[in-house]
Short mmCIF file of C-alpha atoms and ligand atoms in Angstrom, two decimals:
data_model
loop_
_atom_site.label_atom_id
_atom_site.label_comp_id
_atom_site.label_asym_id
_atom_site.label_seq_id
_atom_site.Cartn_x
_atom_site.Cartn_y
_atom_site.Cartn_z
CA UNK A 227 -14.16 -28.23 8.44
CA UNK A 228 -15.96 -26.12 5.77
CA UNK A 229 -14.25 -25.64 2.58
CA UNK A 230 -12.93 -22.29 1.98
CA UNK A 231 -14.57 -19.03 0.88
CA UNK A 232 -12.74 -18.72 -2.67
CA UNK A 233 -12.32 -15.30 -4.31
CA UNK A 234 -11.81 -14.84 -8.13
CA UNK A 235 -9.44 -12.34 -9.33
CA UNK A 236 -8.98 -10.17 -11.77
CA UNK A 237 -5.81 -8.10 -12.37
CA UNK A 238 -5.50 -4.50 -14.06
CA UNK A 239 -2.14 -4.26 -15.09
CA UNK A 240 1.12 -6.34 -15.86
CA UNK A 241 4.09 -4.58 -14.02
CA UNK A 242 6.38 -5.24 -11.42
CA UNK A 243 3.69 -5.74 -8.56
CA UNK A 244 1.25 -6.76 -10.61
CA UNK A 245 3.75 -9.90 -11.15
CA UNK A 246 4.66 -10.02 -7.55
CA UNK A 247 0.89 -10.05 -6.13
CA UNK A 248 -0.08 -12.45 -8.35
CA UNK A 249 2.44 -15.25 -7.80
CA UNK A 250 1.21 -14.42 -4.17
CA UNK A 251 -2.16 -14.88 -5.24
CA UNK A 252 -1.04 -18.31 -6.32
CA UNK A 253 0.67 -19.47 -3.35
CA UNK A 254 -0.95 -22.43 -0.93
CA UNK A 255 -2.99 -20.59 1.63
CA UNK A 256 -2.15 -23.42 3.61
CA UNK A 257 1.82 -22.44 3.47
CA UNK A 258 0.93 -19.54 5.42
CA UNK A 259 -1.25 -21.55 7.90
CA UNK A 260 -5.04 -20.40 6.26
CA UNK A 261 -7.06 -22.56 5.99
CA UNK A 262 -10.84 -20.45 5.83
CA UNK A 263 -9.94 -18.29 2.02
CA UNK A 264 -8.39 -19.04 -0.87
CA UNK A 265 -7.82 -17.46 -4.58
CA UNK A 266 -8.34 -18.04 -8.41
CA UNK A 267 -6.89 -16.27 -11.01
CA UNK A 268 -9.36 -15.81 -13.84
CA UNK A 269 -8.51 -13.41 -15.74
CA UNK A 270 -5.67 -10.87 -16.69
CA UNK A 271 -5.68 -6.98 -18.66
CA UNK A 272 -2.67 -5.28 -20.11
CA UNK A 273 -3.34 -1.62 -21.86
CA UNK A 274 -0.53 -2.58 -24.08
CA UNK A 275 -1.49 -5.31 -25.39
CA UNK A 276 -4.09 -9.32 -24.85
CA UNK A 277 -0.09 -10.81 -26.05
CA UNK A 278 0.99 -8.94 -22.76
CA UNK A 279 -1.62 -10.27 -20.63
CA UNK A 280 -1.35 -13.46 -22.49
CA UNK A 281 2.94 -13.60 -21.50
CA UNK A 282 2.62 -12.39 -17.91
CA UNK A 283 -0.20 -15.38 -17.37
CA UNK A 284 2.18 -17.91 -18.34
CA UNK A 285 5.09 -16.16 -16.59
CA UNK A 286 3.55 -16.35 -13.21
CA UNK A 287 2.32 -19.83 -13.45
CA UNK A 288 -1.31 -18.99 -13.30
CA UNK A 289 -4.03 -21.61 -14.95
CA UNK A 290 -4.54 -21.45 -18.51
CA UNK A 291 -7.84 -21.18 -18.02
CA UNK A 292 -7.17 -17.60 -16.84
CA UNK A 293 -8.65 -15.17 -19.74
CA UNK A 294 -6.20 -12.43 -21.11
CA UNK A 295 -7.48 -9.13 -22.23
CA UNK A 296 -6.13 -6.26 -23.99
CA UNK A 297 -8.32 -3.57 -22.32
CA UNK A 298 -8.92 -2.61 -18.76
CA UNK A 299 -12.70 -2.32 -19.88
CA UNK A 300 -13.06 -5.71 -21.10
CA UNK A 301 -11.58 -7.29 -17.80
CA UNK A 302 -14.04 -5.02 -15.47
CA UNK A 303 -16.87 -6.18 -17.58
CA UNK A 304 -16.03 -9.88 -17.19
CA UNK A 305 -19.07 -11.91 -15.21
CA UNK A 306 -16.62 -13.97 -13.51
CA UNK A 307 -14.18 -11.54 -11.43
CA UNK A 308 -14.91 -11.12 -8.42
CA UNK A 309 -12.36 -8.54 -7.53
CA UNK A 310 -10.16 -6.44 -9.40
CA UNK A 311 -6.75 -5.54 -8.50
CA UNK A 312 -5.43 -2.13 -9.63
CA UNK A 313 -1.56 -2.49 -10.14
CA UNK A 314 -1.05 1.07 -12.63
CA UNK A 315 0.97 3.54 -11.57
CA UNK A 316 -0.85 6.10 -8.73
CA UNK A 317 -1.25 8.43 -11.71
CA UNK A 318 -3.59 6.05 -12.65
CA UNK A 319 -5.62 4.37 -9.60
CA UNK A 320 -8.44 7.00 -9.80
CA UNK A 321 -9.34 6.57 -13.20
CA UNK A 322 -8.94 2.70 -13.42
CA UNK A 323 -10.72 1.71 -9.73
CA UNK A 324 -13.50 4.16 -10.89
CA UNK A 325 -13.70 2.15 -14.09
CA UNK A 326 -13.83 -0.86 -12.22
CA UNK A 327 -16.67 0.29 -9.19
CA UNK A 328 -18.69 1.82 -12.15
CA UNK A 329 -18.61 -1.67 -13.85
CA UNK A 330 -20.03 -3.02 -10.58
CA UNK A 331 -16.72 -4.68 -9.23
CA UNK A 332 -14.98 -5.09 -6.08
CA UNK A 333 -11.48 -3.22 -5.90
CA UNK A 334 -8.11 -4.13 -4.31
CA UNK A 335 -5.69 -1.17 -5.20
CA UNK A 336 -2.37 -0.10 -5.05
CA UNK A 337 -0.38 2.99 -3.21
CA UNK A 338 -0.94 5.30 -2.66
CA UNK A 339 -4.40 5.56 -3.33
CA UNK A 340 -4.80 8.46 -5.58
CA UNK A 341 -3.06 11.20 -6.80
CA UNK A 342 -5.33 14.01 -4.47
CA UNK A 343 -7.60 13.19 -1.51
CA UNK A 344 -10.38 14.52 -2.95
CA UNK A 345 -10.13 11.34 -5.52
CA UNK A 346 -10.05 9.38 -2.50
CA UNK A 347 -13.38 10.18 -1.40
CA UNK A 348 -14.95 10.09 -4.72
CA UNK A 349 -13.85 6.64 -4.82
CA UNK A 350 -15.19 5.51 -1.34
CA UNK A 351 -18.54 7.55 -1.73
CA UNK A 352 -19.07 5.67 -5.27
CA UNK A 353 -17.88 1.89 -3.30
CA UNK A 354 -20.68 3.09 -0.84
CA UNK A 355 -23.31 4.30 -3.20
CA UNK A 356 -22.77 1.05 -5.06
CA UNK A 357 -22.33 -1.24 -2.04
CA UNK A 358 -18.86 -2.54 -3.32
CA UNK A 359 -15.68 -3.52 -1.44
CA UNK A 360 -13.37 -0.87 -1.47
CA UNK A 361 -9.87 -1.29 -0.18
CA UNK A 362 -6.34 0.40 -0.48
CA UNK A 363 -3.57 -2.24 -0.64
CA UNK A 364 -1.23 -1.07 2.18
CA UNK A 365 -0.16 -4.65 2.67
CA UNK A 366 1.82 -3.98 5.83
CA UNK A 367 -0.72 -3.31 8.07
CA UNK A 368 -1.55 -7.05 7.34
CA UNK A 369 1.38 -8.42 8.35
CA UNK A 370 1.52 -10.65 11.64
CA UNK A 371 4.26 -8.20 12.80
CA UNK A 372 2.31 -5.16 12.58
CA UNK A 373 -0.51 -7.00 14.29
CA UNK A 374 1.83 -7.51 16.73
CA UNK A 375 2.82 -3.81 16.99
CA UNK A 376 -1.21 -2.63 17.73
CA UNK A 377 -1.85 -5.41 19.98
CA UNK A 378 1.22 -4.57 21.97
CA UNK A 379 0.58 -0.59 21.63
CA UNK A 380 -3.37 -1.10 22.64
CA UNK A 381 -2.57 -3.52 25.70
CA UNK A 382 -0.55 -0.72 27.47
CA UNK A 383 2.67 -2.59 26.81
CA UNK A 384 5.22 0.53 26.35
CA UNK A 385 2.34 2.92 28.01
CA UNK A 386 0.81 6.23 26.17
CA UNK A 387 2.85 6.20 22.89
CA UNK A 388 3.99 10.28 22.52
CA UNK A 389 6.15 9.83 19.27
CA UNK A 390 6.55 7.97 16.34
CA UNK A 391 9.79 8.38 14.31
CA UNK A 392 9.62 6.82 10.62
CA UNK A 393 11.79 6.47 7.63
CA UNK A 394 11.70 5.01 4.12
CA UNK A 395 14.89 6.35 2.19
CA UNK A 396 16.54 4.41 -1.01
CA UNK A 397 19.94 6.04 -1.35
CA UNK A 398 19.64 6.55 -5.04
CA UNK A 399 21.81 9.66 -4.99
CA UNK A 400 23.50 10.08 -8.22
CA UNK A 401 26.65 12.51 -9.26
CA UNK A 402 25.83 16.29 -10.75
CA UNK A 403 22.44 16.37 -8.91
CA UNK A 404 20.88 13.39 -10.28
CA UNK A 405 18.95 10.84 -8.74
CA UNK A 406 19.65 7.27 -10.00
CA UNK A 407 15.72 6.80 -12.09
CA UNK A 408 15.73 7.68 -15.28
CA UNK A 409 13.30 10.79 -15.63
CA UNK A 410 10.57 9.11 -17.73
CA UNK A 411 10.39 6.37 -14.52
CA UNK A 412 7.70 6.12 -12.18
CA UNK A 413 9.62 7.09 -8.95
CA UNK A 414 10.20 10.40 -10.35
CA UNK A 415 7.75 11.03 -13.72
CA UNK A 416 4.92 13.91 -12.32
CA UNK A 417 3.36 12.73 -15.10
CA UNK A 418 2.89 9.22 -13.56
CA UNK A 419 2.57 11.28 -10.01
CA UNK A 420 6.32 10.70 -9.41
CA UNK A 421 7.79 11.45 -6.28
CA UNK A 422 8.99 10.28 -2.70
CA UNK A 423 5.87 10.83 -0.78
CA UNK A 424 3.55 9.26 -2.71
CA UNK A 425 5.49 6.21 -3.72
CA UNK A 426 7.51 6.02 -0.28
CA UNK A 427 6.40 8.20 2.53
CA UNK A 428 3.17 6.61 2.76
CA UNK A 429 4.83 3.74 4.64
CA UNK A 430 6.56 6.21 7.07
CA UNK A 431 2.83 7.34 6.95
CA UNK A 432 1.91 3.90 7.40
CA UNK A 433 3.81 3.67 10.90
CA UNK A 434 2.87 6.85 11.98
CA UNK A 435 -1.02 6.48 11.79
CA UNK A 436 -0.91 2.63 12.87
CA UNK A 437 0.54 3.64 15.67
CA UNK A 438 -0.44 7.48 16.98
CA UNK A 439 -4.46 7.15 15.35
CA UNK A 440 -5.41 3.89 14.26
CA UNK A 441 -5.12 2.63 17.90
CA UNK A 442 -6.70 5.66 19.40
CA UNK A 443 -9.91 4.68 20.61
CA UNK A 444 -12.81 5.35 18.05
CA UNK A 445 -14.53 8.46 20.47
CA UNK A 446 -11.20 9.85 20.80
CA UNK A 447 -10.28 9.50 17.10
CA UNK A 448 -8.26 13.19 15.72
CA UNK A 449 -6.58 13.92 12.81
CA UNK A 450 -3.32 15.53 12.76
CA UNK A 451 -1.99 18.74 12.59
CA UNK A 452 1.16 18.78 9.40
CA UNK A 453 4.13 21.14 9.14
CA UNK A 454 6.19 20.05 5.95
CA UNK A 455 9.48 20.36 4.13
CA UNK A 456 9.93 19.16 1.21
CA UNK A 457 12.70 19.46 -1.72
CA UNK A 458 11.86 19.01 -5.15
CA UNK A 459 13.85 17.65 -8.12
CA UNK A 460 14.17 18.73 -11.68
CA UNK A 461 11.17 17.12 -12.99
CA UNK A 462 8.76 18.66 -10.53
CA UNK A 463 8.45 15.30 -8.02
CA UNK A 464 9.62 15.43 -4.40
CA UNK A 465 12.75 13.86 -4.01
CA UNK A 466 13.35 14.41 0.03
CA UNK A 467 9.72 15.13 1.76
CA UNK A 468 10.31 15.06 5.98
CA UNK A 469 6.51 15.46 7.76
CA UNK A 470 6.02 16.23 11.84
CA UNK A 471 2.68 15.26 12.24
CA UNK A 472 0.97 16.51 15.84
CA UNK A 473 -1.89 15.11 17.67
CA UNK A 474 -2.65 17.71 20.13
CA UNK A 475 -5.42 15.84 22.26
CA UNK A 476 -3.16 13.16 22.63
CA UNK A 477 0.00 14.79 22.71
CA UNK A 478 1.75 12.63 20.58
CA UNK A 479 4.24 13.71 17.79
CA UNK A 480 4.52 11.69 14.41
CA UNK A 481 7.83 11.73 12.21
CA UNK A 482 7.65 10.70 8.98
CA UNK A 483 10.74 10.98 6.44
CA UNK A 484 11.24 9.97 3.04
CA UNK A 485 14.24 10.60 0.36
CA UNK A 486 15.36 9.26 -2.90
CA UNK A 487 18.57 10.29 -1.71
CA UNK A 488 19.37 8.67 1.61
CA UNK A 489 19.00 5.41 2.90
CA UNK A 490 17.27 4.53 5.72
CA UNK A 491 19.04 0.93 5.24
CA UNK A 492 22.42 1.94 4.11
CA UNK A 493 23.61 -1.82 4.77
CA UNK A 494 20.90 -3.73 4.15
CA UNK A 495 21.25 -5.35 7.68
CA UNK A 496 20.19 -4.53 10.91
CA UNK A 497 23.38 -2.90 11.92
CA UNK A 498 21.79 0.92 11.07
CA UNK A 499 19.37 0.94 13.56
CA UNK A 500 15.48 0.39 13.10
CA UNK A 501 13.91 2.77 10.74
CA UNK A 502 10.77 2.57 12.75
CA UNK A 503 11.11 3.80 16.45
CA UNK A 504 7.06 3.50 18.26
CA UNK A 505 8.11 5.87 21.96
CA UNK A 506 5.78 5.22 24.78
CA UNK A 507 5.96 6.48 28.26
CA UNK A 508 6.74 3.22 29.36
CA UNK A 509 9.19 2.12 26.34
CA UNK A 510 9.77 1.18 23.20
CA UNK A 511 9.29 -0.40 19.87
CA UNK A 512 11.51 -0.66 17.72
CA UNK A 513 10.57 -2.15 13.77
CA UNK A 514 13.29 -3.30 11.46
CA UNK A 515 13.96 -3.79 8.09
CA UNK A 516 12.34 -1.89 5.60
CA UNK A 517 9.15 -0.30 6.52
CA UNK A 518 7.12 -1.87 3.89
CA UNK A 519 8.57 -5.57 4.60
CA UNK A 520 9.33 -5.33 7.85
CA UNK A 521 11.21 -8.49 9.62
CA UNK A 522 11.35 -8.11 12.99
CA UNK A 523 10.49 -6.09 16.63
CA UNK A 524 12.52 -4.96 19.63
CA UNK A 525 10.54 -4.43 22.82
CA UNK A 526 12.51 -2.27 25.01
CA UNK A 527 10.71 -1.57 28.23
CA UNK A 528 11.47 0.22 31.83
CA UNK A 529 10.43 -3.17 33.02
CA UNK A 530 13.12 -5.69 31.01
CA UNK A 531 15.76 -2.91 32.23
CA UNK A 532 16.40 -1.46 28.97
CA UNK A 533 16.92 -5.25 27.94
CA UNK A 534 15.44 -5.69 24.26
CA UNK A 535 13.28 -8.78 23.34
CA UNK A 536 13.65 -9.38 19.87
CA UNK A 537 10.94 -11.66 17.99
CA UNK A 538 11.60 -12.41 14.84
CA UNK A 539 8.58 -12.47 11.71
CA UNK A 540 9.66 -14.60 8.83
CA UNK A 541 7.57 -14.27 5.72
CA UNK A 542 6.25 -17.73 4.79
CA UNK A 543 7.03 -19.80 1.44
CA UNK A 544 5.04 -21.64 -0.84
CA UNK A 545 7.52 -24.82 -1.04
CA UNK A 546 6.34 -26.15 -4.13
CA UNK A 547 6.24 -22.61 -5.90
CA UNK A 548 9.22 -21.42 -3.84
CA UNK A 549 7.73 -18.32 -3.56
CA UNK A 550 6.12 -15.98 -0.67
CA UNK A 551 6.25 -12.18 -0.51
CA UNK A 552 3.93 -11.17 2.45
CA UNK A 553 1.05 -9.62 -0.43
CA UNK A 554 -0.81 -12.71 0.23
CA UNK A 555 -2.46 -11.32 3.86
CA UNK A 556 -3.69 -8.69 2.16
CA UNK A 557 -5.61 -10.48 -0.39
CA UNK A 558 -6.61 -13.11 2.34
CA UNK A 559 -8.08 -9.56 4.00
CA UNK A 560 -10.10 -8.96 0.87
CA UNK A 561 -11.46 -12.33 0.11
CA UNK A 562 -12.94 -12.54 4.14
CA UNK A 563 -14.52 -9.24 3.93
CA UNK A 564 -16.12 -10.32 0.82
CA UNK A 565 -16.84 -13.44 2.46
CA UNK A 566 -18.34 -11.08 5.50
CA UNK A 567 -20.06 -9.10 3.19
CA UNK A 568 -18.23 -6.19 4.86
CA UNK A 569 -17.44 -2.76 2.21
CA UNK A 570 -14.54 -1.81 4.29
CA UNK A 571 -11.35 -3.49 6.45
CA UNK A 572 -11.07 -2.76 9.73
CA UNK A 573 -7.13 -2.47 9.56
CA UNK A 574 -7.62 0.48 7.40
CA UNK A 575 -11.28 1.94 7.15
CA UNK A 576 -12.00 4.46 4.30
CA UNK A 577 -12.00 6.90 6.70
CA UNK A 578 -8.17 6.76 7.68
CA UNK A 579 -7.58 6.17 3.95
CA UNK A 580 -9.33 9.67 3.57
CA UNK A 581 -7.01 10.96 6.54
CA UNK A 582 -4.17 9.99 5.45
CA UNK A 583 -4.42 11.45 1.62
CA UNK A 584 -5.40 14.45 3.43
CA UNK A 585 -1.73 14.63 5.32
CA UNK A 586 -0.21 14.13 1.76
CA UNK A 587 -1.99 16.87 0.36
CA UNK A 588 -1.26 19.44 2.81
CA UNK A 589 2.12 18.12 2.42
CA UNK A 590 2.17 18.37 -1.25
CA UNK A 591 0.62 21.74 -0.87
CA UNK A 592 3.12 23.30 1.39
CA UNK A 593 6.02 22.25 -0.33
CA UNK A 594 4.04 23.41 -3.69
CA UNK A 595 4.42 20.16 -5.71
CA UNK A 596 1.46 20.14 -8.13
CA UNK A 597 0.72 17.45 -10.66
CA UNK A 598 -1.26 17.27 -13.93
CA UNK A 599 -4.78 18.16 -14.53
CA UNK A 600 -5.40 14.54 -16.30
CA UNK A 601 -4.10 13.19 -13.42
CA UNK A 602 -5.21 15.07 -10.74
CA UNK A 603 -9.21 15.71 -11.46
CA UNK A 604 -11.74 13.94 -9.50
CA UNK A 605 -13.99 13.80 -12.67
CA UNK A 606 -14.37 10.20 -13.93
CA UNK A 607 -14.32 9.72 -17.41
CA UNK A 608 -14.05 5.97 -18.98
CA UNK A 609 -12.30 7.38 -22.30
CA UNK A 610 -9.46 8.51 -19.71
CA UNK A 611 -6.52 7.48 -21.68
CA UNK A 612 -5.43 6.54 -18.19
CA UNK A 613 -8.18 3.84 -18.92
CA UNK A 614 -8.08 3.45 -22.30
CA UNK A 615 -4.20 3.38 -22.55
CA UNK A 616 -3.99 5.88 -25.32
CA UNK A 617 -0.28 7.26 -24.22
N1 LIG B 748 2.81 -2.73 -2.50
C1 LIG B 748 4.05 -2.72 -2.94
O1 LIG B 748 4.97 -3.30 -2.37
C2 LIG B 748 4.36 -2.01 -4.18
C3 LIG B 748 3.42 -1.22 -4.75
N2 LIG B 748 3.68 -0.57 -5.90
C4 LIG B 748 2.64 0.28 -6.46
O2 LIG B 748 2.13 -0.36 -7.61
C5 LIG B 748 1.91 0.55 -8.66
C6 LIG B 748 2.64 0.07 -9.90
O3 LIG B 748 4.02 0.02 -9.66
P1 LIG B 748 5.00 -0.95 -10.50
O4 LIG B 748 4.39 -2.28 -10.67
O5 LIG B 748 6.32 -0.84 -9.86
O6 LIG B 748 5.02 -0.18 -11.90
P2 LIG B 748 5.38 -0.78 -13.31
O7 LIG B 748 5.83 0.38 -14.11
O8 LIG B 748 6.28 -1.95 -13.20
O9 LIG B 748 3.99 -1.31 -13.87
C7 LIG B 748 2.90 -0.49 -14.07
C8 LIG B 748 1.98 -1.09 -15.10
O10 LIG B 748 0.89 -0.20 -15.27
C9 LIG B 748 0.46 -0.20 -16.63
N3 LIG B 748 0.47 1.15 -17.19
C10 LIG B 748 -0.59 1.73 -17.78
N4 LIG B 748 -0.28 2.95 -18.22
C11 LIG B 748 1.00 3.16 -17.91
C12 LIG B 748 1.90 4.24 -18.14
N5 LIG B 748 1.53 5.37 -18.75
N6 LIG B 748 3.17 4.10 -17.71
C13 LIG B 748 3.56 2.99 -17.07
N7 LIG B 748 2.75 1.94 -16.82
C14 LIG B 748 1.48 2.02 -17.25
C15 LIG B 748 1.41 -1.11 -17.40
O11 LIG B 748 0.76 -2.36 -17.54
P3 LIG B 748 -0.05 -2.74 -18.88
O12 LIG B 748 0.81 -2.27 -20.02
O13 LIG B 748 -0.14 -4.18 -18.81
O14 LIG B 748 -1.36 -2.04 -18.84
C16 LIG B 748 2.59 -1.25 -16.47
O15 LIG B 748 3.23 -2.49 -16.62
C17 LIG B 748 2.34 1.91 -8.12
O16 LIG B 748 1.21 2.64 -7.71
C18 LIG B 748 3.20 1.60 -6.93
O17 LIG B 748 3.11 2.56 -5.91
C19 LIG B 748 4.86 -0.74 -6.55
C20 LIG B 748 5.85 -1.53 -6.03
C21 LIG B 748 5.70 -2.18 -4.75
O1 LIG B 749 5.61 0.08 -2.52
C1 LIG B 749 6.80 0.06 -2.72
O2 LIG B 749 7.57 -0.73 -1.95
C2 LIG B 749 8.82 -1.16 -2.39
C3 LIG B 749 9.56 -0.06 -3.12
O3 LIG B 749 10.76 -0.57 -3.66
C4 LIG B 749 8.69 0.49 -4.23
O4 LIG B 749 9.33 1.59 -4.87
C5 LIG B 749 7.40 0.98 -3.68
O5 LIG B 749 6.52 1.31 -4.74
#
């Protein structure tokens, strides 16, 4: 067997994710059964500060060899990355993957894409113009189980899907009107593009378009029509955002819900129901657990008599680092279409990326949450304290 295609990383950022995708990074290929890719870890940026970098290297067991920088611009200009990772807040992914295409790198980065879909396709026409990999990091549709979901959707198994009912709600409803994030966080900050919708709905988004356009067939392909409501909290974000998305050529209806307020898991277990519900003609799917780490299907069909067959997806460990989170497919996605020498993946071409920011716009639009200029332009500028980290 040929040794495997190996992919050198570099990651922009050292939060939460950041930490997770890297110790995914890390993990044996082999624990997950793949055997044709695997990953280094080279190098490392914090904006705060190279003793930042420098902690978070040791802290997820990466080589020492791995460099750590105290700039985003010093780790896009470093000869040996292959790939950068974008792990900022979305406020931030325009800005940084720009700084890293315009350095002539390969980018891997986080939801949701951008801030506007307008950034979106300045991003993709710049990967084209420069013949770089471009890829949003919607590790999901990676997963076996949602594999699973298109190949049983495209082979006819529950017939012509019509609707798609999704949900990803985290109950943090607090007393006097609150939510439970402190105002200056993330999930709620418009400065750092706060919000359900962005941060959430785009898996309800996720299981809407894998299943109601990414499996229509590529002549037939059509963009939805979006009627929105959306509440907004004190700071400006969107704090419940519910989306009916309609396909008129295909006649299919998608439903895609997000809150800060309810849960779409209000157990934790299985006993609530599935948050995902894929209706065909012919039956159903059903996807449960929560719809970004999904754990298992129930195929309900007119032909098992309304009799569900449940198959179970377990996320696979790294023994020796005891440690898997499911990140790792979509890295293993990257490395073989760098491998392939291919600019886009398959499981989510730029064009659907492009769709689907376009959805969250109108969305955005009708339920008139706007968002900072510094945040929201599609001009690139490398002095960007969103690059340079000048809060
Ligand atoms: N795929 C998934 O499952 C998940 C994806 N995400 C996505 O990842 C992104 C980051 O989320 P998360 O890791 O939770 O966020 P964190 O707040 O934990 O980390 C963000 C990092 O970005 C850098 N940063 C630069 N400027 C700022 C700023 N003004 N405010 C805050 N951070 C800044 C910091 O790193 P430094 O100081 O080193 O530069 C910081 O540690 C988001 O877009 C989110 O949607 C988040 C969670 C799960
Ligand atoms: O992508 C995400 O998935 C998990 C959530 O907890 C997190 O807020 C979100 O960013």
């Amino acid at each position: 067997m040929s040794s495997p295609y190996t992919v050198r990383w570099g990651i922009l950022a050292t939060g939460w994710i950041a930490e997770t995708f890297t110790k995914d990074l890390l993990t044996s290929p082999a624990s997950r059964d793949v055997h044709d890719v695997r990953h280094e870890v080279v190098a490392v940026s914090s904006s705060s500060s190279k003793e930042r970098a420098a902690e978070f290297i040791k802290k997820v067991d990466a080589p020492s060899s791995a460099k750590a920088y105290g700039s985003y611009h010093e780790l896009v200009a470093d000869p040996d990355v292959d790939i950068i990772y974008v792990a900022t807040p979305h406020s931030h992914h325009f800005q940084n993957a720009m700084l890293a295409l315009d350095a002539g790198k390969n980018v891997l980065c986080e939801k949701s894409l951008t801030v506007t879909a307008a950034q979106t396709r300045k991003l993709i026409e710049t990967a084209r113009s420069k013949n770089l990999f471009f890829m949003e990091a919607v590790w999901t549709r990676y997963f076996p189980l949602s594999i699973k979901v298109r190949e049983l959707i495209t082979s006819g198994a529950i017939g012509n899907v019509y609707r798609t009912i999704a949900d990803l709600s985290v109950g943090r409803d607090a007393p006097e009107g609150k939510i439970d994030f402190p105002d200056e966080n993330r999930m709620v900050n418009a400065d750092l593009a706060g919000g359900a919708l962005l941060d959430l709905g785009i898996y309800a988004l996720t299981w809407v378009f894998q299943s109601l356009y990414h499996t229509q067939p590529e002549a037939e392909k059509e963009a939805p029509n979006v009627i929105a409501a959306v509440n907004k909290y004190h700071t400006g974000a969107d704090e419940t955002t519910s989306i009916i998305l309609q396909f008129p050529k295909h006649k299919s209806h998608g439903i895609a819900l997000t809150s800060l307020r309810v849960a779409s898991e209000p157990d934790n277990k299985d006993t609530a129901g599935a948050s995902i519900r894929i209706q065909g003609g012919l039956g159903e799917i059903q996807v449960v657990g929560p719809a970004y780490r999904p754990r298992q299907l129930r195929v309900i069909t007119k032909e098992s008599d309304g009799k569900a067959e449940v198959i179970d997806f377990a996320i696979p460990k790294d023994k020796e680092r005891d440690w898997g989170h499911g990140m790792f497919w979509e890295a293993d996605e990257a490395a073989r279409c760098l491998r392939d020498g291919q600019k886009e993946s398959k499981t989510l071409p730029w064009s659907e990326s492009i769709v689907i920011m376009e959805v969250m716009d109108e969305t955005l639009k009708q339920g008139g949450v706007t968002y900072p200029e510094l945040i929201s332009t599609d001009v690139f500028d490398p002095q960007s304290p969103l690059n340079t980290g000048k809060r």
